[in-house]
Tab-separated table of C-alpha atoms and ligand atoms in Angstrom:
chain	number	residue	atom	x	y	z
P	87	MET	CA	0.000	0.000	0.000
P	88	GLY	CA	1.308	3.494	-0.897
P	89	LYS	CA	0.751	6.539	1.235
P	90	GLY	CA	-2.616	6.561	2.964
P	91	HIS	CA	-5.378	8.925	1.864
P	92	PHE	CA	-6.752	9.243	5.354
P	93	GLY	CA	-5.477	8.959	8.913
P	94	LEU	CA	-7.355	8.053	12.046
P	95	ILE	CA	-6.271	8.565	15.642
P	96	GLY	CA	-8.270	6.683	18.257
P	97	LEU	CA	-9.534	3.159	17.748
P	98	GLY	CA	-12.627	3.241	19.918
P	99	VAL	CA	-15.805	1.811	18.408
P	100	MET	CA	-16.602	5.040	16.550
P	101	GLY	CA	-13.038	5.413	15.267
P	102	GLU	CA	-12.850	1.795	14.094
P	103	ASN	CA	-16.126	2.050	12.250
P	104	LEU	CA	-15.316	5.388	10.643
P	105	VAL	CA	-12.014	4.103	9.297
P	106	LEU	CA	-13.740	0.986	7.920
P	107	ASN	CA	-16.286	3.293	6.313
P	108	ALA	CA	-13.540	5.451	4.738
P	109	GLU	CA	-11.674	2.397	3.466
P	110	ARG	CA	-14.836	0.883	1.996
P	111	ASN	CA	-15.313	4.136	0.103
P	112	GLY	CA	-11.880	3.911	-1.482
P	113	PHE	CA	-9.708	5.859	0.957
P	114	SER	CA	-6.742	3.790	2.025
P	115	SER	CA	-6.110	4.535	5.670
P	116	VAL	CA	-3.499	4.646	8.388
P	117	VAL	CA	-4.484	4.164	12.015
P	118	TYR	CA	-2.821	5.146	15.250
P	119	ASN	CA	-3.895	4.412	18.800
P	120	ARG	CA	-2.241	5.403	22.068
P	121	THR	CA	-2.004	1.755	23.091
P	122	ALA	CA	-0.328	-0.395	20.430
P	123	GLN	CA	-2.196	-3.534	21.458
P	124	LYS	CA	-5.494	-1.986	20.378
P	125	THR	CA	-4.002	-1.227	16.965
P	126	ASP	CA	-2.747	-4.797	16.581
P	127	ASP	CA	-6.097	-6.226	17.641
P	128	PHE	CA	-7.938	-4.070	15.114
P	129	LEU	CA	-5.636	-4.992	12.238
P	130	ALA	CA	-5.858	-8.659	13.125
P	131	GLY	CA	-9.644	-8.436	13.404
P	132	LEU	CA	-12.044	-6.025	11.672
P	133	GLY	CA	-9.236	-4.233	9.834
P	134	ALA	CA	-7.649	-7.393	8.391
P	135	GLY	CA	-7.262	-7.700	4.614
P	136	LYS	CA	-8.166	-4.056	4.032
P	137	GLN	CA	-6.318	-1.029	2.735
P	138	ILE	CA	-5.536	-0.056	6.318
P	139	SER	CA	-2.052	0.072	7.799
P	140	ALA	CA	-0.825	0.707	11.313
P	141	ALA	CA	1.510	3.280	12.776
P	142	TYR	CA	3.014	3.030	16.230
P	143	SER	CA	4.259	6.580	16.678
P	144	LEU	CA	2.805	9.896	15.581
P	145	GLN	CA	5.856	10.545	13.415
P	146	GLU	CA	5.389	7.227	11.604
P	147	PHE	CA	1.669	7.957	11.308
P	148	VAL	CA	2.250	11.347	9.681
P	149	ASP	CA	4.965	9.956	7.387
P	150	LYS	CA	2.625	7.290	6.079
P	151	LEU	CA	-0.007	9.793	4.916
P	152	GLU	CA	-0.195	11.580	1.570
P	153	LYS	CA	-0.067	15.392	1.612
P	154	PRO	CA	-2.005	17.433	2.472
P	155	ARG	CA	-2.767	15.063	5.319
P	156	ARG	CA	-6.324	14.507	6.449
P	157	ILE	CA	-6.351	13.263	10.018
P	158	LEU	CA	-9.464	12.447	11.996
P	159	MET	CA	-9.219	12.370	15.785
P	160	MET	CA	-11.821	10.157	17.480
P	161	ILE	CA	-10.716	10.563	21.055
P	162	LYS	CA	-12.173	11.830	24.293
P	163	ALA	CA	-13.211	15.489	24.230
P	164	GLY	CA	-11.374	18.017	26.366
P	165	GLN	CA	-7.712	17.851	27.364
P	166	PRO	CA	-6.904	14.714	25.288
P	167	ILE	CA	-7.654	16.718	22.127
P	168	ASP	CA	-5.295	19.524	23.139
P	169	ASP	CA	-2.638	16.979	24.131
P	170	THR	CA	-2.912	15.183	20.804
P	171	ILE	CA	-2.725	18.436	18.852
P	172	ALA	CA	0.397	19.425	20.806
P	173	SER	CA	2.003	16.014	20.168
P	174	ILE	CA	1.303	15.812	16.454
P	175	ALA	CA	1.793	19.475	15.472
P	176	PRO	CA	5.640	19.217	15.257
P	177	TYR	CA	5.281	16.606	12.477
P	178	LEU	CA	2.637	18.408	10.428
P	179	GLU	CA	3.278	20.587	7.374
P	180	GLU	CA	1.513	23.593	5.941
P	181	GLY	CA	-1.928	22.714	4.632
P	182	ASP	CA	-2.301	19.524	6.678
P	183	LEU	CA	-5.653	19.139	8.287
P	184	LEU	CA	-6.862	17.884	11.647
P	185	ILE	CA	-10.494	16.943	12.207
P	186	ASP	CA	-12.008	16.503	15.664
P	187	GLY	CA	-14.934	14.112	15.231
P	188	GLY	CA	-15.900	13.880	18.905
P	189	ASN	CA	-18.460	15.772	20.958
P	190	SER	CA	-16.244	18.735	21.816
P	191	LEU	CA	-17.414	21.914	23.457
P	192	PHE	CA	-17.838	24.377	20.587
P	193	LYS	CA	-15.917	27.108	22.381
P	194	ASP	CA	-12.880	24.804	22.610
P	195	THR	CA	-13.190	24.159	18.883
P	196	GLU	CA	-13.438	27.889	18.226
P	197	ARG	CA	-10.094	28.375	19.998
P	198	ARG	CA	-8.440	25.405	18.278
P	199	VAL	CA	-9.507	26.516	14.800
P	200	ALA	CA	-7.924	29.929	15.440
P	201	GLU	CA	-4.730	28.418	16.872
P	202	LEU	CA	-4.224	25.810	14.162
P	203	GLU	CA	-5.094	28.178	11.321
P	204	SER	CA	-2.512	30.637	12.654
P	205	MET	CA	0.038	27.812	12.320
P	206	SER	CA	-1.038	27.300	8.641
P	207	PHE	CA	-2.822	24.031	9.387
P	208	GLY	CA	-6.472	23.404	8.761
P	209	TYR	CA	-8.763	22.458	11.638
P	210	ILE	CA	-12.281	21.123	11.433
P	211	GLY	CA	-14.596	20.537	14.391
P	212	MET	CA	-17.000	17.963	13.078
P	213	GLY	CA	-20.063	16.638	14.860
P	214	VAL	CA	-20.639	12.999	13.902
P	215	SER	CA	-23.967	11.430	14.702
P	216	GLY	CA	-25.348	7.954	14.265
P	217	GLY	CA	-23.702	5.835	16.904
P	218	ALA	CA	-21.519	2.861	16.038
P	219	LYS	CA	-23.758	1.586	13.233
P	220	GLY	CA	-24.034	5.029	11.663
P	221	ALA	CA	-20.263	5.475	11.781
P	222	LEU	CA	-19.852	2.269	9.802
P	223	GLU	CA	-22.726	2.537	7.363
P	224	GLY	CA	-22.994	6.301	6.967
P	225	PRO	CA	-23.374	8.919	9.697
P	226	SER	CA	-24.617	12.475	9.556
P	227	MET	CA	-21.653	14.827	9.730
P	228	MET	CA	-21.558	18.459	10.809
P	229	PRO	CA	-18.153	19.957	9.930
P	230	GLY	CA	-17.226	23.503	10.891
P	231	GLY	CA	-14.034	25.471	10.266
P	232	THR	CA	-12.784	27.457	7.300
P	233	ARG	CA	-14.382	26.851	3.903
P	234	GLN	CA	-10.941	26.022	2.532
P	235	ALA	CA	-10.410	23.321	5.170
P	236	TYR	CA	-13.836	21.871	4.396
P	237	ASP	CA	-13.089	21.807	0.657
P	238	ALA	CA	-10.064	19.627	1.424
P	239	ILE	CA	-12.223	16.963	3.107
P	240	GLU	CA	-15.408	17.252	1.056
P	241	SER	CA	-14.673	14.315	-1.263
P	242	LEU	CA	-13.963	12.121	1.764
P	243	VAL	CA	-16.896	13.050	3.996
P	244	SER	CA	-19.478	13.223	1.239
P	245	LYS	CA	-18.734	9.568	0.409
P	246	MET	CA	-18.642	8.461	4.058
P	247	ALA	CA	-21.897	10.159	5.064
P	248	ALA	CA	-25.387	8.656	4.942
P	249	GLN	CA	-27.126	9.346	1.634
P	250	VAL	CA	-30.705	10.600	1.360
P	251	GLU	CA	-32.802	11.457	-1.712
P	252	ASP	CA	-31.260	14.898	-2.109
P	253	GLY	CA	-27.640	14.105	-1.368
P	254	PRO	CA	-25.182	13.134	1.355
P	255	CYS	CA	-25.871	13.947	5.001
P	256	VAL	CA	-22.935	16.319	5.262
P	257	THR	CA	-22.468	19.937	4.328
P	258	TYR	CA	-20.200	22.808	5.236
P	259	ILE	CA	-21.848	24.111	8.408
P	260	GLY	CA	-19.934	27.337	8.956
P	261	PRO	CA	-16.811	28.874	10.521
P	262	GLY	CA	-15.114	28.285	13.887
P	263	GLY	CA	-16.900	25.997	16.311
P	264	SER	CA	-20.211	26.046	14.414
P	265	GLY	CA	-20.066	22.342	13.490
P	266	HIS	CA	-19.750	21.310	17.105
P	267	PHE	CA	-22.369	23.861	18.116
P	268	VAL	CA	-24.884	22.373	15.693
P	269	LYS	CA	-24.023	18.844	16.894
P	270	THR	CA	-24.544	19.957	20.494
P	271	VAL	CA	-28.011	21.258	19.666
P	272	HIS	CA	-28.704	18.051	17.725
P	273	ASN	CA	-28.002	16.224	20.976
P	274	GLY	CA	-30.203	18.618	22.943
P	275	ILE	CA	-33.076	17.753	20.607
P	276	GLU	CA	-32.122	14.075	20.988
P	277	TYR	CA	-32.432	14.394	24.789
P	278	GLY	CA	-35.829	16.037	24.321
P	279	VAL	CA	-37.225	13.328	22.049
P	280	GLU	CA	-35.871	10.543	24.279
P	281	GLN	CA	-37.576	12.041	27.326
P	282	ILE	CA	-40.831	12.614	25.389
P	283	LEU	CA	-40.933	8.920	24.479
P	284	ALA	CA	-40.060	7.950	28.052
P	285	GLU	CA	-43.001	10.008	29.328
P	286	ALA	CA	-45.319	8.364	26.776
P	287	TYR	CA	-44.087	4.975	28.005
P	288	ASP	CA	-44.733	5.883	31.637
P	289	LEU	CA	-48.271	7.025	30.840
P	290	MET	CA	-49.017	3.918	28.789
P	291	LYS	CA	-47.639	1.688	31.517
P	292	ARG	CA	-48.868	3.332	34.712
P	293	GLY	CA	-51.829	5.279	33.341
P	294	ALA	CA	-53.225	2.737	30.882
P	295	GLY	CA	-51.800	-0.543	32.175
P	296	LEU	CA	-50.193	-1.670	28.909
P	297	ASN	CA	-47.394	-4.226	28.846
P	298	GLY	CA	-44.213	-4.033	26.775
P	299	SER	CA	-45.598	-5.719	23.663
P	300	GLN	CA	-48.763	-3.612	23.701
P	301	MET	CA	-46.719	-0.426	24.039
P	302	ALA	CA	-44.397	-1.598	21.275
P	303	ASP	CA	-47.437	-2.064	19.017
P	304	VAL	CA	-48.465	1.547	19.671
P	305	LEU	CA	-44.932	2.736	18.888
P	306	GLY	CA	-45.060	0.675	15.703
P	307	GLN	CA	-48.242	2.493	14.661
P	308	TRP	CA	-46.648	5.864	15.424
P	309	ASN	CA	-43.583	4.968	13.412
P	310	SER	CA	-45.756	4.485	10.337
P	311	THR	CA	-47.016	8.095	10.455
P	312	GLU	CA	-45.323	11.020	8.741
P	313	GLU	CA	-45.251	13.025	11.980
P	314	LEU	CA	-43.529	10.456	14.199
P	315	SER	CA	-41.680	8.140	11.831
P	316	SER	CA	-38.130	8.342	13.153
P	317	TYR	CA	-35.130	6.384	14.323
P	318	LEU	CA	-35.818	7.063	18.008
P	319	VAL	CA	-39.444	5.860	17.765
P	320	GLU	CA	-38.207	2.809	15.851
P	321	ILE	CA	-35.661	1.834	18.513
P	322	THR	CA	-38.132	2.568	21.317
P	323	GLU	CA	-40.448	-0.017	19.789
P	324	VAL	CA	-37.552	-2.479	19.739
P	325	CYS	CA	-36.582	-1.724	23.352
P	326	LEU	CA	-40.163	-2.200	24.552
P	327	ARG	CA	-40.568	-5.466	22.657
P	328	THR	CA	-37.334	-7.025	23.909
P	329	LYS	CA	-37.684	-9.751	26.536
P	330	ASP	CA	-35.265	-10.681	29.276
P	331	PRO	CA	-33.833	-14.068	28.210
P	332	GLU	CA	-33.666	-15.066	31.885
P	333	ASP	CA	-37.377	-15.004	32.594
P	334	GLY	CA	-39.132	-13.814	29.432
P	335	GLY	CA	-40.359	-10.601	31.097
P	336	ASP	CA	-40.002	-7.141	29.562
P	337	LEU	CA	-36.285	-6.383	29.695
P	338	VAL	CA	-36.837	-2.650	30.055
P	339	GLU	CA	-38.456	-3.278	33.447
P	340	LYS	CA	-35.184	-4.724	34.743
P	341	ILE	CA	-33.176	-1.587	33.976
P	342	VAL	CA	-32.314	0.878	36.746
P	343	ASP	CA	-34.255	4.111	36.187
P	344	VAL	CA	-31.236	6.446	36.278
P	345	ALA	CA	-30.206	8.091	32.995
P	346	GLY	CA	-26.592	9.147	32.479
P	347	GLN	CA	-25.360	12.039	30.378
P	348	LYS	CA	-22.056	12.999	28.842
P	349	GLY	CA	-22.618	16.743	28.647
P	350	THR	CA	-24.064	17.859	25.328
P	351	GLY	CA	-27.615	18.275	26.697
P	352	LEU	CA	-26.217	20.410	29.487
P	353	TRP	CA	-24.180	22.469	26.999
P	354	THR	CA	-27.296	23.053	24.901
P	355	VAL	CA	-29.069	24.467	27.933
P	356	ILE	CA	-26.065	26.554	28.997
P	357	SER	CA	-25.816	28.036	25.490
P	358	ALA	CA	-29.541	28.712	25.443
P	359	LEU	CA	-29.332	30.546	28.760
P	360	GLU	CA	-26.307	32.518	27.594
P	361	LEU	CA	-27.969	33.473	24.328
P	362	GLY	CA	-31.381	34.147	25.882
P	363	VAL	CA	-33.285	31.504	23.920
P	364	ALA	CA	-36.118	29.554	25.564
P	365	VAL	CA	-35.571	25.783	25.282
P	366	PRO	CA	-37.921	24.476	28.007
P	367	THR	CA	-38.561	21.056	26.474
P	368	ILE	CA	-34.836	20.386	26.156
P	369	TYR	CA	-34.114	21.850	29.588
P	370	GLU	CA	-36.723	19.599	31.189
P	371	SER	CA	-35.189	16.567	29.510
P	372	VAL	CA	-31.884	17.395	31.221
P	373	ASN	CA	-33.662	18.030	34.540
P	374	ALA	CA	-35.444	14.692	34.200
P	375	ARG	CA	-32.090	12.899	33.951
P	376	VAL	CA	-30.778	14.827	36.953
P	377	LEU	CA	-33.858	13.966	39.055
P	378	SER	CA	-33.623	10.347	37.946
P	379	SER	CA	-30.153	10.206	39.481
P	380	LEU	CA	-31.642	10.786	42.961
P	381	HIS	CA	-32.479	7.108	43.068
P	382	GLY	CA	-32.101	6.535	46.808
P	383	GLU	CA	-33.881	9.752	47.754
P	384	ARG	CA	-36.817	8.892	45.504
P	385	GLN	CA	-37.239	5.478	47.110
P	386	LYS	CA	-37.580	7.188	50.467
P	387	ALA	CA	-39.720	10.084	49.227
P	388	GLU	CA	-42.297	7.730	47.737
P	389	THR	CA	-43.093	6.479	51.231
P	390	VAL	CA	-43.415	10.011	52.636
P	391	LEU	CA	-44.926	12.184	49.890
P	392	HIS	CA	-48.126	10.681	48.561
P	393	GLY	CA	-49.821	11.596	45.277
P	394	PRO	CA	-53.227	10.797	43.828
P	395	GLY	CA	-52.072	7.448	42.389
P	396	ALA	CA	-52.464	6.385	38.789
P	397	THR	CA	-56.016	5.741	37.718
P	398	ALA	CA	-57.376	4.659	34.334
P	399	LEU	CA	-56.400	7.695	32.280
P	400	GLU	CA	-58.298	8.943	29.255
P	401	LEU	CA	-55.541	8.643	26.715
P	402	GLY	CA	-57.390	6.792	23.949
P	403	SER	CA	-57.100	3.138	23.106
P	404	PRO	CA	-54.053	1.266	21.833
P	405	ILE	CA	-56.078	0.312	18.739
P	406	ASP	CA	-56.267	3.951	17.644
P	407	GLY	CA	-52.634	4.599	18.648
P	408	MET	CA	-53.538	6.315	21.952
P	409	ALA	CA	-54.597	9.385	19.958
P	410	PRO	CA	-54.151	12.126	22.601
P	411	LEU	CA	-50.782	10.702	23.614
P	412	GLN	CA	-49.744	10.567	19.992
P	413	ASP	CA	-50.706	14.246	19.664
P	414	ALA	CA	-48.633	15.004	22.763
P	415	CYS	CA	-45.601	13.260	21.266
P	416	VAL	CA	-45.945	14.968	17.893
P	417	LEU	CA	-46.258	18.464	19.357
P	418	SER	CA	-43.561	17.967	21.962
P	419	CYS	CA	-41.165	16.736	19.257
P	420	ILE	CA	-42.074	19.772	17.155
P	421	ALA	CA	-41.441	21.973	20.220
P	422	SER	CA	-38.060	20.309	20.722
P	423	TYR	CA	-37.060	20.946	17.104
P	424	ALA	CA	-38.459	24.489	17.179
P	425	GLN	CA	-36.433	25.317	20.297
P	426	GLY	CA	-33.235	23.775	18.935
P	427	ILE	CA	-33.619	25.670	15.662
P	428	ALA	CA	-34.328	28.949	17.479
P	429	LEU	CA	-31.115	28.388	19.428
P	430	ILE	CA	-29.104	27.667	16.283
P	431	GLU	CA	-30.491	30.810	14.648
P	432	GLU	CA	-29.574	33.013	17.586
P	433	ALA	CA	-26.076	31.517	17.797
P	434	SER	CA	-25.701	32.120	14.085
P	435	ARG	CA	-26.592	35.785	14.564
P	436	VAL	CA	-24.443	36.349	17.658
P	437	TYR	CA	-21.380	34.374	16.511
P	438	ASN	CA	-21.702	35.301	12.793
P	439	TYR	CA	-21.919	31.640	11.782
P	440	GLU	CA	-24.316	32.254	8.861
P	441	LEU	CA	-26.005	28.917	9.435
P	442	ASN	CA	-28.533	27.583	6.963
P	443	ILE	CA	-31.413	25.822	8.722
P	444	ALA	CA	-32.738	24.128	5.577
P	445	ALA	CA	-29.268	22.672	4.897
P	446	ILE	CA	-28.947	21.492	8.508
P	447	ALA	CA	-32.389	19.830	8.319
P	448	GLN	CA	-31.256	18.144	5.097
P	449	ILE	CA	-28.194	16.540	6.710
P	450	TRP	CA	-30.247	15.441	9.733
P	451	LYS	CA	-32.629	13.479	7.480
P	452	GLY	CA	-30.338	10.447	7.437
P	453	GLY	CA	-27.619	8.832	9.506
P	454	CYS	CA	-28.116	10.715	12.763
P	455	ILE	CA	-29.943	9.809	15.955
P	456	ILE	CA	-32.708	12.397	15.451
P	457	ARG	CA	-33.384	11.435	11.831
P	458	ALA	CA	-37.104	11.627	11.229
P	459	ARG	CA	-39.530	12.124	8.352
P	460	LEU	CA	-40.498	15.419	9.976
P	461	LEU	CA	-37.127	16.837	8.940
P	462	LYS	CA	-38.257	16.968	5.318
P	463	ARG	CA	-41.072	19.290	6.431
P	464	ILE	CA	-38.580	21.363	8.426
P	465	GLN	CA	-36.307	21.592	5.398
P	466	GLU	CA	-39.253	22.687	3.231
P	467	ALA	CA	-40.397	25.223	5.822
P	468	TYR	CA	-37.014	26.983	5.775
P	469	ASN	CA	-36.592	26.618	2.027
P	470	ASN	CA	-39.933	28.389	1.626
P	471	ASN	CA	-39.031	31.067	4.151
P	472	SER	CA	-35.487	31.329	5.446
P	473	GLU	CA	-36.625	34.232	7.683
P	474	LEU	CA	-39.226	32.128	9.518
P	475	ALA	CA	-39.379	33.487	13.092
P	476	ASN	CA	-40.249	30.087	14.571
P	477	LEU	CA	-40.866	26.659	13.062
P	478	MET	CA	-44.365	26.693	14.612
P	479	LEU	CA	-45.358	29.563	12.316
P	480	ASP	CA	-44.816	27.591	9.128
P	481	PRO	CA	-48.292	26.743	7.745
P	482	TRP	CA	-47.831	22.956	7.909
P	483	PHE	CA	-46.551	23.051	11.499
P	484	ALA	CA	-49.164	25.653	12.536
P	485	GLU	CA	-51.876	23.289	11.280
P	486	GLN	CA	-50.370	20.429	13.294
P	487	ILE	CA	-50.428	22.574	16.417
P	488	GLN	CA	-53.993	23.677	15.787
P	489	ARG	CA	-55.157	20.107	15.319
P	490	ARG	CA	-53.157	18.400	18.069
P	491	LEU	CA	-53.114	20.958	20.865
P	492	PRO	CA	-56.256	19.533	22.526
P	493	GLY	CA	-54.572	16.096	22.643
P	494	LEU	CA	-51.399	17.472	24.220
P	495	ARG	CA	-53.498	19.441	26.698
P	496	GLN	CA	-55.563	16.376	27.587
P	497	THR	CA	-52.413	14.319	28.084
P	498	VAL	CA	-50.935	16.873	30.487
P	499	ILE	CA	-54.251	17.168	32.374
P	500	GLU	CA	-54.591	13.397	32.697
P	501	ALA	CA	-50.995	12.938	33.787
P	502	THR	CA	-51.320	15.735	36.324
P	503	ARG	CA	-54.556	14.232	37.633
P	504	ALA	CA	-52.738	10.938	38.196
P	505	GLY	CA	-49.562	12.466	39.597
P	506	ILE	CA	-47.396	11.043	36.825
P	507	PRO	CA	-44.601	13.483	35.975
P	508	VAL	CA	-44.533	14.660	32.361
P	509	PRO	CA	-41.920	17.433	32.418
P	510	CYS	CA	-41.368	17.551	28.656
P	511	PHE	CA	-45.050	17.347	27.718
P	512	ALA	CA	-45.912	20.068	30.234
P	513	ALA	CA	-42.979	22.265	29.179
P	514	SER	CA	-43.905	21.856	25.519
P	515	LEU	CA	-47.509	22.784	26.226
P	516	SER	CA	-46.448	25.901	28.132
P	517	TYR	CA	-43.975	26.793	25.393
P	518	ILE	CA	-46.688	26.615	22.759
P	519	ASP	CA	-49.244	28.381	24.941
P	520	SER	CA	-46.761	31.150	25.798
P	521	TYR	CA	-45.700	31.610	22.214
P	522	ARG	CA	-49.287	31.935	21.004
P	523	THR	CA	-50.282	34.409	23.749
P	524	ALA	CA	-50.225	38.041	22.635
P	525	ARG	CA	-50.358	39.391	26.188
P	526	LEU	CA	-48.386	37.510	28.839
P	527	PRO	CA	-48.372	38.453	32.541
P	528	GLN	CA	-44.852	39.887	32.468
P	529	ASN	CA	-46.369	43.375	32.805
P	530	LEU	CA	-46.849	42.461	36.458
P	531	VAL	CA	-43.244	41.257	36.722
P	532	GLN	CA	-42.180	44.650	35.379
P	533	ALA	CA	-44.385	46.393	37.952
P	534	MET	CA	-42.767	44.368	40.762
P	535	ARG	CA	-39.275	45.079	39.465
P	536	ASP	CA	-40.037	48.774	39.331
P	537	CYS	CA	-41.698	48.661	42.758
P	538	PHE	CA	-38.778	47.179	44.656
P	539	GLY	CA	-35.863	48.226	42.482
P	540	SER	CA	-36.899	51.247	40.374
P	541	HIS	CA	-36.037	49.241	37.262
P	542	THR	CA	-38.594	51.289	35.241
P	543	TYR	CA	-41.145	49.961	32.797
P	544	LYS	CA	-42.530	50.779	29.368
P	545	ARG	CA	-46.182	51.604	28.687
P	546	LEU	CA	-48.421	50.344	25.951
P	547	ASP	CA	-49.991	53.765	25.355
P	548	LYS	CA	-46.919	56.016	25.161
P	549	GLY	CA	-43.179	55.817	24.589
P	550	GLY	CA	-40.315	56.223	27.068
P	551	ASP	CA	-39.305	54.691	30.387
P	552	PHE	CA	-41.525	55.142	33.413
P	553	HIS	CA	-41.141	54.820	37.132
P	554	THR	CA	-43.870	54.897	39.754
P	555	GLU	CA	-43.567	55.372	43.511
P	556	TRP	CA	-45.621	52.220	44.212
P	557	LEU	CA	-45.156	52.090	47.976
P	558	PRO	CA	-46.553	54.711	50.336
Z	640	LIG	C1	-25.062	10.752	18.312
Z	640	LIG	C2	-25.162	10.795	19.825
Z	640	LIG	C3	-23.867	10.613	20.515
Z	640	LIG	C4	-23.951	10.802	22.023
Z	640	LIG	C5	-24.729	9.769	22.715
Z	640	LIG	C6	-24.677	9.839	24.230
Z	640	LIG	O1	-25.498	11.729	17.730
Z	640	LIG	O2	-24.567	9.780	17.758
Z	640	LIG	O3	-25.663	12.055	20.188
Z	640	LIG	O4	-22.957	11.553	20.003
Z	640	LIG	O5	-22.682	10.772	22.526
Z	640	LIG	O6	-26.045	9.762	22.311
Z	640	LIG	O7	-25.108	11.041	24.745
Z	640	LIG	P1	-25.469	11.123	26.288
Z	640	LIG	O8	-24.622	10.133	27.002
Z	640	LIG	O9	-25.157	12.523	26.713
Z	640	LIG	O10	-26.916	10.779	26.377
């Protein structure tokens, strides 16, 4: 094998699968891993008989690659990225390109792009979504950095990415850390949809008494509709249908109810707070994971703090797909997407990223964890009107909200009546209700602020800032 077209650092599951993907698409590859044993194992196993060679030092790795070098790092985010950059930089030459394919904090990527570009290297922060299977078969990729750096990897990533009817699921996202920012928000939406489906499960189980197979059948029905057909609904059906081989019971019931998180949901919320964008559905999905972690406390609290108890809830029948619950899922997913998109748009404005929502929706249609048929509608909405103030104002989405709002409302009422927590459904309902309310009660908040702190207020009937001596 001559010089490799592509280099990979980090042979974790994602790294292994991405290099197999690149090789399958005609890019001979060189791999390097911090521990040599891992490299040997890979080349003796999945990498055997392929146009993939090993390097055991960074110098050897760089030497084995054709110029300009295209090197993908699939390693832990944070300090390991900076350490790897510092170790490899002495061997790189002008025009060589490093790509960080992990879930890095976008502000770190922003800094690294500036640093590496000032050294005449290219640097791309690329969100990669799709899990292990996506990495192998075709992920969705969100690369950010300079246009020139992207042009140098376009032929590679456009072949590696998932393909949908209107092209590969990769596009130039924008400058600096924009690729990792968009991936972070993708994950925020992912958290939202996961929690929405978990709430639907809880209501079907505790509020309607369905078992795993019955719930899976409902999910199967939902997955055949345009509004809910998606990867996450598909895998939820699979999870609910899976039995524990030990006793044949529903496996999901054996799993500890504590959800972990690696940070991207949190970062989405932090960014939203910093940028002043409301993302209540996504925020509640993070809160739900945090509350779930109080496992011991919850066991105790259940014996002390009593609720109404679940009764037979009016959520429709499984035969008709639990219609109100289905409405709740559709609108809460729409709310999740609407909030994520609003956040991306504000970041684009504040950080000058010039992000294109229709193009982002296009690359989320395949390969990634939040892929869904709904994304075609989102793409169309922003193709029709790139200035759309909020996804919910697009005619197709507005009609969905009009039609399904009673179902979402009923779901929240029923859940509240039974004392079953539905943080994402309730947050989505309030988000929609707030957004469609011309006069909110924040006039009173302004009055209070002026009363205790002389913060002033504006009037509806005349211009200027006003202050009143409210207290005697
Ligand atoms: C993807 C996923 C992935 C993420 C996991 C775990 O798009 O392929 O978003 O990047 O790391 O889903 O995320 P949490 O552990 O934070 O749930």
